[in-house]
Coordinates of C-alpha atoms and ligand atoms in Angstrom, one line a residue:
X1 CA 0.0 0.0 0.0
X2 CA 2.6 2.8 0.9
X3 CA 5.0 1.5 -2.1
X4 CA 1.7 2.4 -4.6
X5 CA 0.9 5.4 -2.7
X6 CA 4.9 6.4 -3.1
X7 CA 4.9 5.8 -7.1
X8 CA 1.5 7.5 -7.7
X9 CA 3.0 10.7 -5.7
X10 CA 6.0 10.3 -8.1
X11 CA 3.4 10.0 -11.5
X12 CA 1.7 13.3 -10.1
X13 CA 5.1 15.1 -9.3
X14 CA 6.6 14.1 -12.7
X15 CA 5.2 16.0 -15.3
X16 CA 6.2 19.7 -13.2
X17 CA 9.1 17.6 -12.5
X18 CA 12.3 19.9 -12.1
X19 CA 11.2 23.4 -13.2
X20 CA 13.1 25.8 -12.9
X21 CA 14.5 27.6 -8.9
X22 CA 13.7 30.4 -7.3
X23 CA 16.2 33.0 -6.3
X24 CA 16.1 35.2 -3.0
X25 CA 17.4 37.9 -1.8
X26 CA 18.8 37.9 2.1
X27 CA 20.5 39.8 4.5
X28 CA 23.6 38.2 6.0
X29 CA 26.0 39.9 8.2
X30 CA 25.0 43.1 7.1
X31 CA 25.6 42.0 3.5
X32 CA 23.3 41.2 0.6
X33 CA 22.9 38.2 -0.9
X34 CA 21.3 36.2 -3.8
X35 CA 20.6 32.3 -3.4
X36 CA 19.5 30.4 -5.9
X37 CA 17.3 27.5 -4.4
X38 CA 18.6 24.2 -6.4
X39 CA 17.5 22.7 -2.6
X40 CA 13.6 23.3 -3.8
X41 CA 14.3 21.6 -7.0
X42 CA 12.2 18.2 -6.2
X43 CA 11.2 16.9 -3.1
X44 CA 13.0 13.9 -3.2
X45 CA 15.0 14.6 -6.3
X46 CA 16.9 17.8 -5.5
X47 CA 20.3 20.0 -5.2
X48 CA 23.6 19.0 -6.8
X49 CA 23.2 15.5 -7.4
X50 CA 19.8 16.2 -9.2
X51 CA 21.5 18.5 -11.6
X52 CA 24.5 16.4 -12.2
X53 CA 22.1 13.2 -12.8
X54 CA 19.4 15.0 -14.9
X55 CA 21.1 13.5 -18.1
X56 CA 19.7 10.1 -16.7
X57 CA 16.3 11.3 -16.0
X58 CA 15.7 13.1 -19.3
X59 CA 17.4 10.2 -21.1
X60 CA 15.8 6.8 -22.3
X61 CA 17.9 4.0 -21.3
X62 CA 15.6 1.2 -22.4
X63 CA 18.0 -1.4 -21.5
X64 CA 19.2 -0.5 -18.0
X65 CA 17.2 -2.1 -14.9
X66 CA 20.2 -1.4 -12.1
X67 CA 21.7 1.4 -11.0
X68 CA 25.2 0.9 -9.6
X69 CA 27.0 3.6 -7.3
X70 CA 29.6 4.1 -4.3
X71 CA 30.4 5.9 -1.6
X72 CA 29.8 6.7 1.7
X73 CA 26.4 5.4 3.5
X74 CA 25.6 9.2 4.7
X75 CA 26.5 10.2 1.0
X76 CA 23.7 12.6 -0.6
X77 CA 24.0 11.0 -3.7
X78 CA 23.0 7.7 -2.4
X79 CA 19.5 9.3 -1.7
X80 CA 19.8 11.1 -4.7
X81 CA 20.4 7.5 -6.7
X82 CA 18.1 6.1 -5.0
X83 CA 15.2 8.9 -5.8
X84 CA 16.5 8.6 -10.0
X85 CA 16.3 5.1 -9.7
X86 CA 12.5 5.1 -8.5
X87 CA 11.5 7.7 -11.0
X88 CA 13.2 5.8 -13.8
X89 CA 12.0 2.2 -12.5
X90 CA 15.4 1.1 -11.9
X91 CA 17.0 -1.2 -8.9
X92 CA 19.9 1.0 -7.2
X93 CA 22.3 -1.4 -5.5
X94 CA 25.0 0.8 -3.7
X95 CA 28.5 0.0 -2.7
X96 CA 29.9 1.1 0.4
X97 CA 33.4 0.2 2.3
X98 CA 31.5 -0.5 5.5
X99 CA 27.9 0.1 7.4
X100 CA 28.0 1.1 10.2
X101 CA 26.0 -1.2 12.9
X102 CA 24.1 1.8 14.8
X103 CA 23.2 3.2 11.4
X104 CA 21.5 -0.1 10.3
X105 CA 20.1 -0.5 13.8
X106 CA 18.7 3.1 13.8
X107 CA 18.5 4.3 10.2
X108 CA 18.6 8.1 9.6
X109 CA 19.2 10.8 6.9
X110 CA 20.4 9.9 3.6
X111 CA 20.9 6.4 4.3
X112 CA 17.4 6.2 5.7
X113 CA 15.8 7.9 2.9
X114 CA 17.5 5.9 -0.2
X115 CA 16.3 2.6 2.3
X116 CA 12.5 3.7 2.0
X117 CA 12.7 4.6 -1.9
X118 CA 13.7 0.6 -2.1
X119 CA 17.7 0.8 -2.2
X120 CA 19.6 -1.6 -2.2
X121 CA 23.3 -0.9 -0.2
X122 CA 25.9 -3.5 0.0
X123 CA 29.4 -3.5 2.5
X124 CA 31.8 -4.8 0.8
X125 CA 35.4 -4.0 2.7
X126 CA 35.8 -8.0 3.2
X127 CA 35.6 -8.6 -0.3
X128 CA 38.1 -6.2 -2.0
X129 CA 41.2 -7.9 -1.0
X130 CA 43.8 -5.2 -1.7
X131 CA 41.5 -3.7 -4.6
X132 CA 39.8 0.0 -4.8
X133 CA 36.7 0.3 -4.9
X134 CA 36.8 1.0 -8.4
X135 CA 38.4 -1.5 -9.1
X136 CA 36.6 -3.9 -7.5
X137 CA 33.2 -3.0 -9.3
X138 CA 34.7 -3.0 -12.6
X139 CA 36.3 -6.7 -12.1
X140 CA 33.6 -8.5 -9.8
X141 CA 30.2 -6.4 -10.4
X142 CA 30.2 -4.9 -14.2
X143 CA 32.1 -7.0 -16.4
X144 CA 30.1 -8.4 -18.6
X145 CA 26.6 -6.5 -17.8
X146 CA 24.2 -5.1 -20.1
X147 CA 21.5 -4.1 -18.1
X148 CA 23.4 -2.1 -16.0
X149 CA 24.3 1.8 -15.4
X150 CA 27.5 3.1 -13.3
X151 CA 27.9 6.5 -12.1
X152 CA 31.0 7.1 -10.4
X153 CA 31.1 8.2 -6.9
X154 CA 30.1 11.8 -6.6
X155 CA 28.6 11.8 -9.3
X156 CA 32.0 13.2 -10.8
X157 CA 30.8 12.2 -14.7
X158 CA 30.9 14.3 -18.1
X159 CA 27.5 13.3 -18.2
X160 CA 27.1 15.5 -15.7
X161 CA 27.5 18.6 -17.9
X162 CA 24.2 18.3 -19.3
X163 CA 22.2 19.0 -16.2
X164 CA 24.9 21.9 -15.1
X165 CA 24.5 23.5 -17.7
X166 CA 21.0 24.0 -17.5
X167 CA 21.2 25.2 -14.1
X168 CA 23.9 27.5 -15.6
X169 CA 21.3 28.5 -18.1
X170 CA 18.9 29.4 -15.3
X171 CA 21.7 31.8 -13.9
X172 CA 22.6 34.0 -17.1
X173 CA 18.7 34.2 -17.8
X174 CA 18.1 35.5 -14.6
X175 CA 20.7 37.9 -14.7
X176 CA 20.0 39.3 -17.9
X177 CA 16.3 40.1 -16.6
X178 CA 17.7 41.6 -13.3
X179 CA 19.9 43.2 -15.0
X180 CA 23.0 42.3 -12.9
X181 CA 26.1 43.1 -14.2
X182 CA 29.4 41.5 -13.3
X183 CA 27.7 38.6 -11.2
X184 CA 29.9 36.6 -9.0
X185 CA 28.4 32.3 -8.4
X186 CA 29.9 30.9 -5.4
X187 CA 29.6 27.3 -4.6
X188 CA 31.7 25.5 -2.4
X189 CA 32.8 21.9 -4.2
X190 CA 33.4 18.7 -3.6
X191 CA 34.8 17.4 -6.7
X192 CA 34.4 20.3 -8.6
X193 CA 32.3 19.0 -11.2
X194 CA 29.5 21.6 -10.3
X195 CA 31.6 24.6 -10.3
X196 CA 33.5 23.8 -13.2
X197 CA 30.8 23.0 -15.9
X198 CA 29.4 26.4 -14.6
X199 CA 31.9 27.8 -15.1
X200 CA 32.6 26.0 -18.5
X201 CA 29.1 27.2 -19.9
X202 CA 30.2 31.2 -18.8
X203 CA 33.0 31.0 -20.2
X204 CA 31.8 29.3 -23.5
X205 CA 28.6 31.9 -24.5
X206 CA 31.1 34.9 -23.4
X207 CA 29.3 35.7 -20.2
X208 CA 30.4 38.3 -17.5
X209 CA 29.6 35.9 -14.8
X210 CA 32.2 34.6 -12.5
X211 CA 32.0 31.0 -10.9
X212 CA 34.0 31.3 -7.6
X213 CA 34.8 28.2 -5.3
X214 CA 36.7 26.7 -2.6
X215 CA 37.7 22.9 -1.7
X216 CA 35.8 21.7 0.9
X217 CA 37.2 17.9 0.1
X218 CA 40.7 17.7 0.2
X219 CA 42.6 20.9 -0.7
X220 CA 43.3 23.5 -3.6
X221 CA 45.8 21.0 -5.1
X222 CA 43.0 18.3 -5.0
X223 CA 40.5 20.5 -6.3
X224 CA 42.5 21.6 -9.3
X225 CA 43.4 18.0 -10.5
X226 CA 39.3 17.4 -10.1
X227 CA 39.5 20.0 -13.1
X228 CA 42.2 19.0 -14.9
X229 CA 40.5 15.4 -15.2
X230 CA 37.3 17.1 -16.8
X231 CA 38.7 19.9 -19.0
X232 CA 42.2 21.2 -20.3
X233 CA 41.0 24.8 -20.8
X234 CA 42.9 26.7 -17.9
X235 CA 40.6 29.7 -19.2
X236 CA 37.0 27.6 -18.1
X237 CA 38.0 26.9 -14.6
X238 CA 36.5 28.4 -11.6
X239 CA 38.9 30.8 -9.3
X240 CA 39.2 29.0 -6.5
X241 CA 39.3 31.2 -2.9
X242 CA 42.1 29.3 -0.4
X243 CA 40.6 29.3 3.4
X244 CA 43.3 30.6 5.7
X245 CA 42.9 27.3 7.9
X246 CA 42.9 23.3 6.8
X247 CA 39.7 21.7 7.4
X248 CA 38.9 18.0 7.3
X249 CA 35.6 16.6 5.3
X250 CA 33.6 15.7 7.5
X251 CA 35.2 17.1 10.9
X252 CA 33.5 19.0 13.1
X253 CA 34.2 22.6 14.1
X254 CA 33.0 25.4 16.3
X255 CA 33.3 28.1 13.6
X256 CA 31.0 25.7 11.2
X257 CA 28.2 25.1 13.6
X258 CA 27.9 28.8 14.4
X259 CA 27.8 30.3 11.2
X260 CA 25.4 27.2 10.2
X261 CA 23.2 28.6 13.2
X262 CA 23.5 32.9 12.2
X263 CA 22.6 31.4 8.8
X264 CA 19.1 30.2 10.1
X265 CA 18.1 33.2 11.0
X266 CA 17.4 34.0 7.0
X267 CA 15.0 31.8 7.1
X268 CA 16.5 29.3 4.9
X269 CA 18.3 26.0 6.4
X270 CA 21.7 25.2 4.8
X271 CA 23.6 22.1 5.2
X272 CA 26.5 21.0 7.8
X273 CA 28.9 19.7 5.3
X274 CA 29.9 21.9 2.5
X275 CA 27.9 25.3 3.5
X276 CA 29.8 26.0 7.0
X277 CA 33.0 26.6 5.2
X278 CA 31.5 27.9 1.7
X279 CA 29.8 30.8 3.8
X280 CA 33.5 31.9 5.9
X281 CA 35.2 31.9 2.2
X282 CA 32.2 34.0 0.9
X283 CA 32.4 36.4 4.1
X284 CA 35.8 36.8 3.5
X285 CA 35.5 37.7 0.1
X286 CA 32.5 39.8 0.4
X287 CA 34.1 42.0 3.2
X288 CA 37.0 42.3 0.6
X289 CA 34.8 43.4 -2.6
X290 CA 31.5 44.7 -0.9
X291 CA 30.4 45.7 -4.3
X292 CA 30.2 43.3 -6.0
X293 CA 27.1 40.8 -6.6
X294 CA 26.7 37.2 -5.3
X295 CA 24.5 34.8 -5.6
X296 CA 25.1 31.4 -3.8
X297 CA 24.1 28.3 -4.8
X298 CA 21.8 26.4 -2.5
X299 CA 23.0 23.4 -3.5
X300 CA 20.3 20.4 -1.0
X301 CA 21.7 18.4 0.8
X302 CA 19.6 18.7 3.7
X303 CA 18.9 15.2 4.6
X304 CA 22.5 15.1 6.0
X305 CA 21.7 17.5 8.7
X306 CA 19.7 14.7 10.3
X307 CA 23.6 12.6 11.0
X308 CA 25.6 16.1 11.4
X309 CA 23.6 17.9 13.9
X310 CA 23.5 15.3 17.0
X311 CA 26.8 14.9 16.2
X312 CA 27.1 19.0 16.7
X313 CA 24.6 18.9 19.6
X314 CA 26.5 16.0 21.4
X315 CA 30.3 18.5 20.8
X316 CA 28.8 21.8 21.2
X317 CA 25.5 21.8 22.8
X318 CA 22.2 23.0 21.6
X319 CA 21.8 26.8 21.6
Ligands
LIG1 C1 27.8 16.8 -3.8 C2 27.6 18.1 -3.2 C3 28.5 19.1 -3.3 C4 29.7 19.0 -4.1 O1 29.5 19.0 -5.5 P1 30.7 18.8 -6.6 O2 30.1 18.9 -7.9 O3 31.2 17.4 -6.3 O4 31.7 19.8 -6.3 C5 28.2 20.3 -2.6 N1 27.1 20.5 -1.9 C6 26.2 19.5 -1.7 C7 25.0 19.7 -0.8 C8 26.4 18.2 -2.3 O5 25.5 17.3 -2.2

């Protein structure tokens, strides 16, 4: 009964499916912003990894039944899978190194969420025997499948230019009607996929809009080999804003969870992963140019907040 009430909700939703995002104007520390909901995209199918799969949504695949992915068990693109694969009437099985036992015992946020929309996730740190992960799928999962469909973790594909770019189409439109000149995007990456096919698109129709990032997942160095691997036009790539301390992925730190909280007070929830540090580089660089126009890109990610922020509450306290 709630599996058909599930897939009639997705019939109804499809057809509006994936309009276009507002964007809104807020106040933050006595600055103005613009932010460009991509988190309002879809209920279930939203944010970065909704653009970056789009290709496979609006794409027939006739002969594809499973889905196959990596990465972590909290990973937003394991929810994100798992939402394509529902709309698309695939099976998502998705590889991780291990599952943690209190996760299993009490599901929550992405992991949770990709569970209920029928995925599939499968430990397999026992069975790789000195292989990657990589490695290990290509050898023991994919060779010799048909049916099947692999995105790479992170969804770091050049299929994922397709649905970037129309995101990036969104942007110029809207600034053109606005009448915004000189527009600076900030997003802070993971593998840089996002920000660079952005960027890519600007660069390619001539546009006065900048992409700005910063490397949220490993460092500068990490980030610019991300863009090497998807383009060998220096011209296209983001600039890329250094922060003045090293963060880990993943860590926790006082700095994050407060401007994460000052941030709630526009009304709009962030995330506790990427947006705590892509908010201190855009301070930075706002108090530096005050002039000049931002919009920052919403980019979901939500569900994650549900893991992060007992994890905060249990360090810092609730305030
Ligand atoms: C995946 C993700 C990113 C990073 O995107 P990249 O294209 O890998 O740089 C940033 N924010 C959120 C919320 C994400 O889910």
């Amino acid at each position: 009964m709630m599996a058909r009430k599930i897939c009639l909700l997705f019939m109804l939703i499809t057809p509006s499916l994936l309009a276009q995002t507002p964007v809104q104007h807020i106040e933050f520390d006595g600055y103005d912003f613009y932010v460009k909901r991509d988190d309002l995209l879809h209920p279930e199918f939203s944010g970065n990894k909704a653009r970056k799969f789009r290709y496979f949504l609006d794409h027939g695949f006739p002969d594809i039944q499973l889905l196959i992915g990596y990465g972590s068990a909290q990973a937003n693109s394991l929810y994100s899978m798992a939402a394509l694969a529902k709309l698309k009437g695939w099976q998502l099985h998705f590889y991780v190194d291990h599952l943690p036992q209190w996760l299993v015992q009490r599901p929550l946020g992405n992991y949770r969420a990709a569970r209920l929309l029928g995925a599939e996730i499968l430990a397999v740190a026992n069975q790789l025997s000195g292989l990657s992960m990589e490695q290990y799928l290509a050898q023991q999962v994919l060779a010799g499948t048909t049916n099947t469909l692999f995105v790479p973790e992170g969804g770091r594909c050049r299929a994922a230019e397709y649905g970037v770019r129309l995101l990036a189409q969104e942007i110029q439109q809207w600034s053109e009607q606005q009448k915004v000149e000189g527009l600076k995007v900030f997003l802070p990456s993971g593998t840089g996929t996002t920000a660079l096919y952005l960027a890519k698109y600007f660069h390619e129709i001539n546009s006065d809009i900048e992409v700005l990032t910063c490397a949220v997942v490993g460092g500068d160095h990490y980030l610019l080999q991300q863009f090497a691997g998807l383009s060998d036009d220096r011209r296209c790539y983001p600039s890329v804003i250094t922060p003045t301390k090293k963060y880990h992925f993943g860590k926790l730190y006082r700095e994050f969870y407060q401007i994460w909280q000052q941030l709630n007070k526009t009304g709009i929830t962030f995330e506790l992963l990427y947006d705590p540090l892509g908010w201190l580089m855009l301070l930075n660089y706002k108090r530096q140019h005050p002039q000049r126009p931002i919009m920052y890109i919403h980019q979901g990610g939500l569900l994650g907040n549900e893991s992060m922020l007992p994890r905060y509450a249990r360090k810092y306290g609730v305030c």
